[in-house]
Amino acid sequence: MIISLDHYLIVAALLFIIGALGIFLNHRNMIVILMSIELMLLAANINFIAFSQYLGDLVGQIFALFVLTIAAAESAIGLAIIVVYFRNFRDIDVDDMTRMKG
């Protein structure tokens, strides 16, 4: 069995849908929201790499590395904000984060 471009696109679409559902269905837990965003970025990376391989060009793979770097920074900063918020308020409720407006 040969894995074609369609297979990669289907897997990426399913990952993106799971990530979007994670954001919309569980909008009260910030850690789940961050993991869902990571899933959506992973789906975009799969598309970049699949099209890069299909077209025989390395630009998509290089762009996927940049997206991975940005995703790692987003996770680190997001988790740091969550830890500081939890230390101050002893709760990580997304609906109550309007207290952070300054």
CSV table of C-alpha atoms in Angstrom, one decimal:
chain,number,residue,atom,x,y,z
A,1,MET,CA,0.0,0.0,0.0
A,2,ILE,CA,1.4,3.4,-1.0
A,3,ILE,CA,0.7,6.4,1.3
A,4,SER,CA,-0.4,9.2,-0.9
A,5,LEU,CA,-0.9,12.9,-0.4
A,6,ASP,CA,-4.6,12.3,0.3
A,7,HIS,CA,-3.7,10.2,3.4
A,8,TYR,CA,-1.6,12.9,4.9
A,9,LEU,CA,-4.3,15.6,4.2
A,10,ILE,CA,-6.9,13.4,5.9
A,11,VAL,CA,-4.8,12.9,9.0
A,12,ALA,CA,-4.0,16.6,9.2
A,13,ALA,CA,-7.7,17.5,8.8
A,14,LEU,CA,-8.7,15.1,11.5
A,15,LEU,CA,-6.0,16.5,13.9
A,16,PHE,CA,-7.2,20.0,13.1
A,17,ILE,CA,-10.8,19.1,13.8
A,18,ILE,CA,-9.9,17.4,17.1
A,19,GLY,CA,-8.0,20.6,18.1
A,20,ALA,CA,-10.8,22.9,17.1
A,21,LEU,CA,-13.3,20.7,19.0
A,22,GLY,CA,-11.0,20.7,22.0
A,23,ILE,CA,-11.1,24.5,22.1
A,24,PHE,CA,-14.8,24.9,21.5
A,25,LEU,CA,-16.1,22.1,23.7
A,26,ASN,CA,-13.7,22.5,26.7
A,27,HIS,CA,-13.3,26.3,26.9
A,28,ARG,CA,-12.9,26.3,30.7
A,29,ASN,CA,-9.5,24.5,31.0
A,30,MET,CA,-6.6,26.5,29.8
A,31,ILE,CA,-4.2,23.6,29.6
A,32,VAL,CA,-6.6,21.7,27.3
A,33,ILE,CA,-6.9,24.9,25.2
A,34,LEU,CA,-3.1,25.1,24.8
A,35,MET,CA,-2.9,21.4,23.9
A,36,SER,CA,-5.6,21.9,21.3
A,37,ILE,CA,-3.7,24.8,19.8
A,38,GLU,CA,-0.6,22.6,19.6
A,39,LEU,CA,-2.7,19.9,17.8
A,40,MET,CA,-3.9,22.5,15.3
A,41,LEU,CA,-0.3,23.7,14.7
A,42,LEU,CA,0.8,20.0,14.2
A,43,ALA,CA,-1.9,19.6,11.6
A,44,ALA,CA,-0.6,22.6,9.7
A,45,ASN,CA,3.0,21.2,9.9
A,46,ILE,CA,1.8,17.9,8.5
A,47,ASN,CA,0.3,19.8,5.6
A,48,PHE,CA,3.6,21.8,5.1
A,49,ILE,CA,5.7,18.7,5.1
A,50,ALA,CA,3.3,16.6,2.9
A,51,PHE,CA,3.1,19.3,0.2
A,52,SER,CA,6.9,19.9,0.5
A,53,GLN,CA,7.5,16.2,-0.2
A,54,TYR,CA,4.9,16.1,-2.9
A,55,LEU,CA,6.3,19.1,-4.8
A,56,GLY,CA,9.9,18.1,-4.1
A,57,ASP,CA,10.8,21.4,-2.4
A,58,LEU,CA,12.4,21.9,1.0
A,59,VAL,CA,10.6,25.3,1.7
A,60,GLY,CA,7.7,23.6,3.4
A,61,GLN,CA,9.9,21.6,5.7
A,62,ILE,CA,11.9,24.7,6.7
A,63,PHE,CA,8.7,26.6,7.3
A,64,ALA,CA,7.5,23.7,9.5
A,65,LEU,CA,10.7,24.0,11.6
A,66,PHE,CA,9.9,27.7,12.1
A,67,VAL,CA,6.3,26.8,13.2
A,68,LEU,CA,7.6,24.3,15.6
A,69,THR,CA,9.9,26.9,17.2
A,70,ILE,CA,7.0,29.3,17.5
A,71,ALA,CA,4.8,26.6,19.0
A,72,ALA,CA,7.5,25.8,21.6
A,73,ALA,CA,7.7,29.4,22.6
A,74,GLU,CA,4.0,29.7,22.8
A,75,SER,CA,3.8,26.7,25.1
A,76,ALA,CA,6.5,27.9,27.4
A,77,ILE,CA,5.0,31.4,27.7
A,78,GLY,CA,1.4,30.1,28.0
A,79,LEU,CA,2.4,27.7,30.8
A,80,ALA,CA,4.4,30.4,32.6
A,81,ILE,CA,1.3,32.7,32.5
A,82,ILE,CA,-0.9,29.8,33.8
A,83,VAL,CA,1.5,29.1,36.7
A,84,VAL,CA,1.6,32.8,37.7
A,85,TYR,CA,-2.1,33.0,37.5
A,86,PHE,CA,-2.6,29.9,39.6
A,87,ARG,CA,-0.2,31.1,42.2
A,88,ASN,CA,-2.1,34.4,42.6
A,89,PHE,CA,-5.7,33.1,42.4
A,90,ARG,CA,-5.5,29.3,43.2
A,91,ASP,CA,-7.7,28.6,40.1
A,92,ILE,CA,-7.2,28.3,36.4
A,93,ASP,CA,-10.7,29.2,35.2
A,94,VAL,CA,-10.7,30.7,31.7
A,95,ASP,CA,-13.9,32.6,32.3
A,96,ASP,CA,-12.5,34.3,35.4
A,97,MET,CA,-9.3,35.5,33.6
A,98,THR,CA,-10.9,38.9,33.0
A,99,ARG,CA,-9.4,39.8,36.3
A,100,MET,CA,-6.1,40.2,34.5
A,101,LYS,CA,-7.2,43.2,32.5
A,102,GLY,CA,-5.2,46.2,33.5
